[in-house]
């Protein structure tokens, strides 16, 4: 049963963000997220924002439901994606990623609300949080259609590490979360869509295609505001990106890369190929 959502909305966007982070149940968290996103957009349509940004003290770790059990990545069971169990596991993993993304986007609002930034920064991350909330619910619906639910299977325990590591570094957060982790989603989602097309699971295909389309914008928000901050500090974005990813991201970036969608999101190849574990294979001129 979903907990009741309090009727009195907080006065500031940072308070709203913190309340979402402190909500444990996934469906309740995303309902609150979508409500506050709508409140923010309505406020912005009035002209000067009626909701202040404010400041807050967000939790280091967001509230989480009792299930799923969170395991070390190497201990999460591997299942063949061509099987029913494998497809359920894949949808469950995506739902877990989307729930973490909801918290990551509200966390960047709350944690860095003291930083002088244009209102457009907050517009973008509220929009991203709203869309991630929609994505989580779509994945939960798909799981339920298959007789499963979010929390039935164990999940990856390391997804919040990037948030912890960059809790005091806004540029590091932008580099690692949207520009590395979410960009990885652009690389792997087409393969997932193919798996569900082969299984003729049209609802899952439609949900993943929507996620794929909207995630490009989330990566683009990261690229836009990373470049904005580099410009503010008169720094070379590519060099700063390489430095921050090497500092905060463990291991090399793994090709193949979806270069077309990464370019659409404002990520040129010379940002990510030098951080990969392979040489870039250039097209043959023969």
C-alpha atoms as a printed R data frame, in Angstrom:
    type eleno elety resid chain resno      x       y       z
1   ATOM     1    CA   UNK     A     1  0.000   0.000   0.000
2   ATOM     2    CA   UNK     A     2  1.455   3.344  -1.020
3   ATOM     3    CA   UNK     A     3  2.000   5.826   1.841
4   ATOM     4    CA   UNK     A     4 -0.080   8.986   1.789
5   ATOM     5    CA   UNK     A     5  1.614  12.040   0.321
6   ATOM     6    CA   UNK     A     6  1.438  15.081   2.563
7   ATOM     7    CA   UNK     A     7 -0.872  17.769   1.223
8   ATOM     8    CA   UNK     A     8  1.263  20.724   2.312
9   ATOM     9    CA   UNK     A     9  4.083  21.156  -0.197
10  ATOM    10    CA   UNK     A    10  7.422  22.461   1.084
11  ATOM    11    CA   UNK     A    11  8.148  26.127   0.399
12  ATOM    12    CA   UNK     A    12 11.375  25.678  -1.519
13  ATOM    13    CA   UNK     A    13 12.567  23.464  -4.349
14  ATOM    14    CA   UNK     A    14 15.434  22.223  -2.164
15  ATOM    15    CA   UNK     A    15 12.903  21.134   0.481
16  ATOM    16    CA   UNK     A    16 10.873  19.337  -2.182
17  ATOM    17    CA   UNK     A    17 13.976  17.546  -3.413
18  ATOM    18    CA   UNK     A    18 14.911  16.456   0.104
19  ATOM    19    CA   UNK     A    19 11.425  15.127   0.777
20  ATOM    20    CA   UNK     A    20 11.631  12.969  -2.351
21  ATOM    21    CA   UNK     A    21 15.040  11.675  -1.239
22  ATOM    22    CA   UNK     A    22 13.612  10.797   2.187
23  ATOM    23    CA   UNK     A    23 10.688   8.796   0.729
24  ATOM    24    CA   UNK     A    24 11.444   5.068   0.720
25  ATOM    25    CA   UNK     A    25  8.716   3.350  -1.310
26  ATOM    26    CA   UNK     A    26  9.441   3.490  -5.050
27  ATOM    27    CA   UNK     A    27  5.897   4.208  -6.207
28  ATOM    28    CA   UNK     A    28  5.425   6.823  -3.466
29  ATOM    29    CA   UNK     A    29  8.793   8.417  -4.238
30  ATOM    30    CA   UNK     A    30  7.982   8.751  -7.918
31  ATOM    31    CA   UNK     A    31  4.448  10.027  -7.258
32  ATOM    32    CA   UNK     A    32  5.890  12.758  -5.037
33  ATOM    33    CA   UNK     A    33  8.602  13.470  -7.592
34  ATOM    34    CA   UNK     A    34  6.076  13.928 -10.390
35  ATOM    35    CA   UNK     A    35  3.831  16.098  -8.227
36  ATOM    36    CA   UNK     A    36  6.654  18.412  -7.258
37  ATOM    37    CA   UNK     A    37  7.907  18.589 -10.841
38  ATOM    38    CA   UNK     A    38  4.419  19.707 -11.919
39  ATOM    39    CA   UNK     A    39  4.341  22.271  -9.089
40  ATOM    40    CA   UNK     A    40  7.706  23.652 -10.183
41  ATOM    41    CA   UNK     A    41  6.678  23.927 -13.838
42  ATOM    42    CA   UNK     A    42  3.435  25.658 -12.888
43  ATOM    43    CA   UNK     A    43  5.398  28.089 -10.750
44  ATOM    44    CA   UNK     A    44  7.830  28.828 -13.578
45  ATOM    45    CA   UNK     A    45  5.005  29.472 -16.020
46  ATOM    46    CA   UNK     A    46  3.895  32.353 -13.825
47  ATOM    47    CA   UNK     A    47  7.067  34.199 -14.853
48  ATOM    48    CA   UNK     A    48  9.350  34.871 -11.919
49  ATOM    49    CA   UNK     A    49  9.434  31.611  -9.989
50  ATOM    50    CA   UNK     A    50  6.914  31.580  -7.151
51  ATOM    51    CA   UNK     A    51  8.822  28.695  -5.559
52  ATOM    52    CA   UNK     A    52 12.230  29.706  -4.230
53  ATOM    53    CA   UNK     A    53 15.259  27.481  -4.736
54  ATOM    54    CA   UNK     A    54 16.221  27.613  -1.071
55  ATOM    55    CA   UNK     A    55 18.833  25.444   0.589
56  ATOM    56    CA   UNK     A    56 18.573  22.091   2.330
57  ATOM    57    CA   UNK     A    57 20.567  19.347   4.022
58  ATOM    58    CA   UNK     A    58 19.849  16.276   1.895
59  ATOM    59    CA   UNK     A    59 20.675  12.806   3.264
60  ATOM    60    CA   UNK     A    60 23.940  11.244   2.149
61  ATOM    61    CA   UNK     A    61 21.916   8.157   1.171
62  ATOM    62    CA   UNK     A    62 18.309   8.316  -0.056
63  ATOM    63    CA   UNK     A    63 15.608   6.300   1.669
64  ATOM    64    CA   UNK     A    64 15.060   2.880   0.105
65  ATOM    65    CA   UNK     A    65 12.425   0.149   0.439
66  ATOM    66    CA   UNK     A    66 13.291  -3.043   2.317
67  ATOM    67    CA   UNK     A    67 13.466  -4.878  -1.021
68  ATOM    68    CA   UNK     A    68 15.315  -5.417  -3.292
69  ATOM    69    CA   UNK     A    69 18.255  -6.912  -1.458
70  ATOM    70    CA   UNK     A    70 21.315  -4.901  -2.479
71  ATOM    71    CA   UNK     A    71 24.390  -6.943  -3.356
72  ATOM    72    CA   UNK     A    72 27.941  -6.335  -4.455
73  ATOM    73    CA   UNK     A    73 27.838  -6.113  -8.270
74  ATOM    74    CA   UNK     A    74 29.859  -9.331  -8.641
75  ATOM    75    CA   UNK     A    75 27.292 -11.194  -6.492
76  ATOM    76    CA   UNK     A    76 24.203 -10.224  -8.517
77  ATOM    77    CA   UNK     A    77 23.076 -13.425 -10.323
78  ATOM    78    CA   UNK     A    78 23.604 -13.487 -14.082
79  ATOM    79    CA   UNK     A    79 20.680 -14.704 -16.195
80  ATOM    80    CA   UNK     A    80 20.468 -15.326 -19.926
81  ATOM    81    CA   UNK     A    81 18.484 -12.448 -21.450
82  ATOM    82    CA   UNK     A    82 16.770 -14.765 -23.946
83  ATOM    83    CA   UNK     A    83 14.862 -16.571 -21.168
84  ATOM    84    CA   UNK     A    84 11.751 -15.440 -19.296
85  ATOM    85    CA   UNK     A    85 13.798 -15.183 -16.104
86  ATOM    86    CA   UNK     A    86 16.470 -13.214 -17.921
87  ATOM    87    CA   UNK     A    87 13.972 -10.723 -19.329
88  ATOM    88    CA   UNK     A    88 12.453 -10.200 -15.884
89  ATOM    89    CA   UNK     A    89 15.929  -9.666 -14.462
90  ATOM    90    CA   UNK     A    90 16.726  -7.139 -17.181
91  ATOM    91    CA   UNK     A    91 13.535  -5.146 -16.548
92  ATOM    92    CA   UNK     A    92 14.236  -5.305 -12.812
93  ATOM    93    CA   UNK     A    93 17.756  -3.961 -13.346
94  ATOM    94    CA   UNK     A    94 16.434  -1.082 -15.466
95  ATOM    95    CA   UNK     A    95 13.791  -0.262 -12.827
96  ATOM    96    CA   UNK     A    96 16.554  -0.136 -10.212
97  ATOM    97    CA   UNK     A    97 18.634   2.184 -12.396
98  ATOM    98    CA   UNK     A    98 15.657   4.473 -12.966
99  ATOM    99    CA   UNK     A    99 14.832   4.693  -9.254
100 ATOM   100    CA   UNK     A   100 18.429   5.629  -8.507
101 ATOM   101    CA   UNK     A   101 18.260   8.210 -11.300
102 ATOM   102    CA   UNK     A   102 15.199   9.833  -9.695
103 ATOM   103    CA   UNK     A   103 17.213  10.322  -6.521
104 ATOM   104    CA   UNK     A   104 20.352  11.432  -8.357
105 ATOM   105    CA   UNK     A   105 18.492  14.222 -10.134
106 ATOM   106    CA   UNK     A   106 16.723  15.486  -7.015
107 ATOM   107    CA   UNK     A   107 20.001  15.167  -5.100
108 ATOM   108    CA   UNK     A   108 21.862  17.470  -7.509
109 ATOM   109    CA   UNK     A   109 19.125  20.052  -6.918
110 ATOM   110    CA   UNK     A   110 19.177  19.813  -3.133
111 ATOM   111    CA   UNK     A   111 22.909  19.282  -2.630
112 ATOM   112    CA   UNK     A   112 24.039  22.140  -4.870
113 ATOM   113    CA   UNK     A   113 21.146  24.552  -4.334
114 ATOM   114    CA   UNK     A   114 23.549  26.950  -2.596
115 ATOM   115    CA   UNK     A   115 25.593  27.295  -5.801
116 ATOM   116    CA   UNK     A   116 24.732  30.405  -7.879
117 ATOM   117    CA   UNK     A   117 23.177  28.933 -11.026
118 ATOM   118    CA   UNK     A   118 20.605  30.042 -13.602
119 ATOM   119    CA   UNK     A   119 17.046  28.875 -13.020
120 ATOM   120    CA   UNK     A   120 17.398  26.826 -16.201
121 ATOM   121    CA   UNK     A   121 19.738  24.470 -14.325
122 ATOM   122    CA   UNK     A   122 16.938  23.598 -11.931
123 ATOM   123    CA   UNK     A   123 14.378  23.421 -14.741
124 ATOM   124    CA   UNK     A   124 16.481  20.779 -16.487
125 ATOM   125    CA   UNK     A   125 17.040  18.528 -13.476
126 ATOM   126    CA   UNK     A   126 13.420  18.758 -12.347
127 ATOM   127    CA   UNK     A   127 12.429  17.680 -15.858
128 ATOM   128    CA   UNK     A   128 14.946  14.827 -15.786
129 ATOM   129    CA   UNK     A   129 13.709  13.665 -12.354
130 ATOM   130    CA   UNK     A   130 10.126  13.740 -13.602
131 ATOM   131    CA   UNK     A   131 11.001  11.644 -16.651
132 ATOM   132    CA   UNK     A   132 13.027   9.146 -14.609
133 ATOM   133    CA   UNK     A   133 10.002   8.774 -12.312
134 ATOM   134    CA   UNK     A   134  7.875   7.954 -15.348
135 ATOM   135    CA   UNK     A   135 10.518   5.468 -16.525
136 ATOM   136    CA   UNK     A   136 10.565   3.673 -13.163
137 ATOM   137    CA   UNK     A   137  6.796   3.279 -13.211
138 ATOM   138    CA   UNK     A   138  6.854   1.974 -16.789
139 ATOM   139    CA   UNK     A   139  9.392  -0.675 -15.810
140 ATOM   140    CA   UNK     A   140  7.330  -1.638 -12.761
141 ATOM   141    CA   UNK     A   141  4.252  -1.995 -14.961
142 ATOM   142    CA   UNK     A   142  6.176  -4.238 -17.357
143 ATOM   143    CA   UNK     A   143  7.427  -6.380 -14.477
144 ATOM   144    CA   UNK     A   144  3.915  -6.756 -13.119
145 ATOM   145    CA   UNK     A   145  2.675  -7.831 -16.550
146 ATOM   146    CA   UNK     A   146  5.218 -10.661 -16.336
147 ATOM   147    CA   UNK     A   147  4.076 -11.686 -12.861
148 ATOM   148    CA   UNK     A   148  6.978  -9.986 -11.106
149 ATOM   149    CA   UNK     A   149  7.547  -6.717  -9.222
150 ATOM   150    CA   UNK     A   150 10.341  -4.342  -8.287
151 ATOM   151    CA   UNK     A   151 12.044  -5.797  -5.242
152 ATOM   152    CA   UNK     A   152 11.573  -9.468  -6.130
153 ATOM   153    CA   UNK     A   153 15.189  -9.850  -7.305
154 ATOM   154    CA   UNK     A   154 18.479  -8.661  -5.796
155 ATOM   155    CA   UNK     A   155 20.008  -5.501  -7.247
156 ATOM   156    CA   UNK     A   156 23.305  -3.670  -7.647
157 ATOM   157    CA   UNK     A   157 24.440  -1.990  -4.395
158 ATOM   158    CA   UNK     A   158 27.043   0.313  -5.943
159 ATOM   159    CA   UNK     A   159 24.872   2.701  -7.907
160 ATOM   160    CA   UNK     A   160 24.890   5.470  -5.294
161 ATOM   161    CA   UNK     A   161 28.682   5.493  -5.038
162 ATOM   162    CA   UNK     A   162 29.013   8.202  -7.704
163 ATOM   163    CA   UNK     A   163 26.741  10.461  -5.656
164 ATOM   164    CA   UNK     A   164 28.741   9.890  -2.475
165 ATOM   165    CA   UNK     A   165 32.069  10.461  -4.201
166 ATOM   166    CA   UNK     A   166 30.915  13.744  -5.779
167 ATOM   167    CA   UNK     A   167 28.839  15.072  -2.887
168 ATOM   168    CA   UNK     A   168 31.000  18.206  -2.711
169 ATOM   169    CA   UNK     A   169 31.940  18.540  -6.379
170 ATOM   170    CA   UNK     A   170 29.231  19.720  -8.775
171 ATOM   171    CA   UNK     A   171 31.431  19.436 -11.859
172 ATOM   172    CA   UNK     A   172 32.476  15.943 -10.803
173 ATOM   173    CA   UNK     A   173 28.818  15.004 -10.379
174 ATOM   174    CA   UNK     A   174 27.961  16.271 -13.865
175 ATOM   175    CA   UNK     A   175 30.935  14.491 -15.400
176 ATOM   176    CA   UNK     A   176 30.294  11.103 -13.833
177 ATOM   177    CA   UNK     A   177 26.503  10.802 -13.575
178 ATOM   178    CA   UNK     A   178 24.958  12.162 -16.788
179 ATOM   179    CA   UNK     A   179 28.083  12.253 -18.971
180 ATOM   180    CA   UNK     A   180 29.396   8.762 -18.090
181 ATOM   181    CA   UNK     A   181 26.730   6.642 -16.398
182 ATOM   182    CA   UNK     A   182 23.693   7.905 -18.308
183 ATOM   183    CA   UNK     A   183 25.662   8.048 -21.542
184 ATOM   184    CA   UNK     A   184 26.329   4.340 -21.039
185 ATOM   185    CA   UNK     A   185 22.578   3.834 -21.199
186 ATOM   186    CA   UNK     A   186 22.613   5.246 -24.724
187 ATOM   187    CA   UNK     A   187 25.129   2.546 -25.653
188 ATOM   188    CA   UNK     A   188 23.273  -0.462 -24.253
189 ATOM   189    CA   UNK     A   189 19.567   0.327 -24.610
190 ATOM   190    CA   UNK     A   190 19.304  -0.548 -28.341
191 ATOM   191    CA   UNK     A   191 20.462  -4.077 -27.528
192 ATOM   192    CA   UNK     A   192 17.849  -4.368 -24.784
193 ATOM   193    CA   UNK     A   193 15.122  -3.187 -27.144
194 ATOM   194    CA   UNK     A   194 16.121  -5.931 -29.581
195 ATOM   195    CA   UNK     A   195 15.818  -8.584 -26.862
196 ATOM   196    CA   UNK     A   196 12.219  -7.588 -26.114
197 ATOM   197    CA   UNK     A   197 11.325  -7.224 -29.793
198 ATOM   198    CA   UNK     A   198 12.501 -10.794 -30.348
199 ATOM   199    CA   UNK     A   199 10.265 -11.901 -27.461
200 ATOM   200    CA   UNK     A   200  7.328  -9.924 -28.935
201 ATOM   201    CA   UNK     A   201  6.867  -8.023 -25.647
202 ATOM   202    CA   UNK     A   202  5.535  -4.862 -27.245
203 ATOM   203    CA   UNK     A   203  4.817  -2.974 -24.016
204 ATOM   204    CA   UNK     A   204  8.404  -3.381 -22.849
205 ATOM   205    CA   UNK     A   205  9.689  -2.351 -26.282
206 ATOM   206    CA   UNK     A   206  7.580   0.829 -26.238
207 ATOM   207    CA   UNK     A   207  8.744   1.664 -22.685
208 ATOM   208    CA   UNK     A   208 12.418   1.148 -23.523
209 ATOM   209    CA   UNK     A   209 12.119   3.171 -26.740
210 ATOM   210    CA   UNK     A   210 10.659   6.068 -24.754
211 ATOM   211    CA   UNK     A   211 13.433   5.793 -22.166
212 ATOM   212    CA   UNK     A   212 16.040   5.714 -24.929
213 ATOM   213    CA   UNK     A   213 14.652   8.886 -26.534
214 ATOM   214    CA   UNK     A   214 14.400  10.838 -23.277
215 ATOM   215    CA   UNK     A   215 17.778   9.796 -21.872
216 ATOM   216    CA   UNK     A   216 19.499  11.723 -24.667
217 ATOM   217    CA   UNK     A   217 18.196  14.927 -23.062
218 ATOM   218    CA   UNK     A   218 19.500  13.921 -19.636
219 ATOM   219    CA   UNK     A   219 23.001  13.401 -20.992
220 ATOM   220    CA   UNK     A   220 22.650  16.705 -22.835
221 ATOM   221    CA   UNK     A   221 21.727  18.511 -19.614
222 ATOM   222    CA   UNK     A   222 24.923  17.212 -18.046
223 ATOM   223    CA   UNK     A   223 27.019  18.287 -21.022
224 ATOM   224    CA   UNK     A   224 25.375  21.723 -21.191
225 ATOM   225    CA   UNK     A   225 25.884  22.597 -17.532
226 ATOM   226    CA   UNK     A   226 29.369  21.057 -17.403
227 ATOM   227    CA   UNK     A   227 30.413  23.284 -20.297
228 ATOM   228    CA   UNK     A   228 28.674  26.251 -18.667
229 ATOM   229    CA   UNK     A   229 30.683  25.815 -15.469
230 ATOM   230    CA   UNK     A   230 33.924  25.315 -17.396
231 ATOM   231    CA   UNK     A   231 33.217  28.580 -19.177
232 ATOM   232    CA   UNK     A   232 32.535  30.303 -15.873
233 ATOM   233    CA   UNK     A   233 35.967  29.177 -14.630
234 ATOM   234    CA   UNK     A   234 37.711  29.670 -17.998
235 ATOM   235    CA   UNK     A   235 38.708  25.988 -18.167
236 ATOM   236    CA   UNK     A   236 38.995  23.541 -21.076
237 ATOM   237    CA   UNK     A   237 35.952  21.218 -20.810
238 ATOM   238    CA   UNK     A   238 37.661  18.216 -22.368
239 ATOM   239    CA   UNK     A   239 40.688  18.363 -20.083
240 ATOM   240    CA   UNK     A   240 38.550  18.939 -16.989
241 ATOM   241    CA   UNK     A   241 36.253  16.065 -17.972
242 ATOM   242    CA   UNK     A   242 39.178  13.670 -18.357
243 ATOM   243    CA   UNK     A   243 40.616  14.721 -14.995
244 ATOM   244    CA   UNK     A   244 37.316  14.349 -13.127
245 ATOM   245    CA   UNK     A   245 36.351  11.015 -14.677
246 ATOM   246    CA   UNK     A   246 39.774   9.573 -13.841
247 ATOM   247    CA   UNK     A   247 39.347  10.865 -10.284
248 ATOM   248    CA   UNK     A   248 35.820   9.639  -9.599
249 ATOM   249    CA   UNK     A   249 35.059   6.790 -12.007
250 ATOM   250    CA   UNK     A   250 36.698   3.458 -11.288
251 ATOM   251    CA   UNK     A   251 37.994   1.730 -14.402
252 ATOM   252    CA   UNK     A   252 37.937   2.560 -18.095
253 ATOM   253    CA   UNK     A   253 34.922   3.410 -20.232
254 ATOM   254    CA   UNK     A   254 33.842   0.410 -22.271
255 ATOM   255    CA   UNK     A   255 33.094   0.548 -25.999
256 ATOM   256    CA   UNK     A   256 31.207   0.077 -28.228
257 ATOM   257    CA   UNK     A   257 29.902   3.626 -27.933
258 ATOM   258    CA   UNK     A   258 26.719   4.953 -29.487
259 ATOM   259    CA   UNK     A   259 28.524   7.830 -31.164
260 ATOM   260    CA   UNK     A   260 25.449   9.187 -32.931
261 ATOM   261    CA   UNK     A   261 23.326   9.546 -29.789
262 ATOM   262    CA   UNK     A   262 26.298  10.739 -27.742
263 ATOM   263    CA   UNK     A   263 26.860  13.473 -30.345
264 ATOM   264    CA   UNK     A   264 23.171  14.406 -30.149
265 ATOM   265    CA   UNK     A   265 23.709  14.852 -26.404
266 ATOM   266    CA   UNK     A   266 26.765  17.081 -26.863
267 ATOM   267    CA   UNK     A   267 29.428  14.450 -26.163
268 ATOM   268    CA   UNK     A   268 32.105  14.412 -28.894
269 ATOM   269    CA   UNK     A   269 34.304  11.308 -29.321
270 ATOM   270    CA   UNK     A   270 37.451  13.021 -28.033
271 ATOM   271    CA   UNK     A   271 35.767  13.278 -24.614
272 ATOM   272    CA   UNK     A   272 35.221   9.570 -24.066
273 ATOM   273    CA   UNK     A   273 37.517   7.571 -26.372
274 ATOM   274    CA   UNK     A   274 40.720   8.608 -24.531
275 ATOM   275    CA   UNK     A   275 39.139   7.184 -21.361
276 ATOM   276    CA   UNK     A   276 38.275   3.838 -22.945
277 ATOM   277    CA   UNK     A   277 40.080   0.536 -22.595
278 ATOM   278    CA   UNK     A   278 40.530   0.191 -26.369
279 ATOM   279    CA   UNK     A   279 41.874   2.163 -29.272
280 ATOM   280    CA   UNK     A   280 39.219   3.824 -31.386
281 ATOM   281    CA   UNK     A   281 38.644   1.851 -34.588
282 ATOM   282    CA   UNK     A   282 38.376   4.334 -37.434
283 ATOM   283    CA   UNK     A   283 36.347   3.472 -40.547
284 ATOM   284    CA   UNK     A   284 38.305   2.029 -43.438
285 ATOM   285    CA   UNK     A   285 38.846   4.159 -46.522
286 ATOM   286    CA   UNK     A   286 39.155   1.100 -48.785
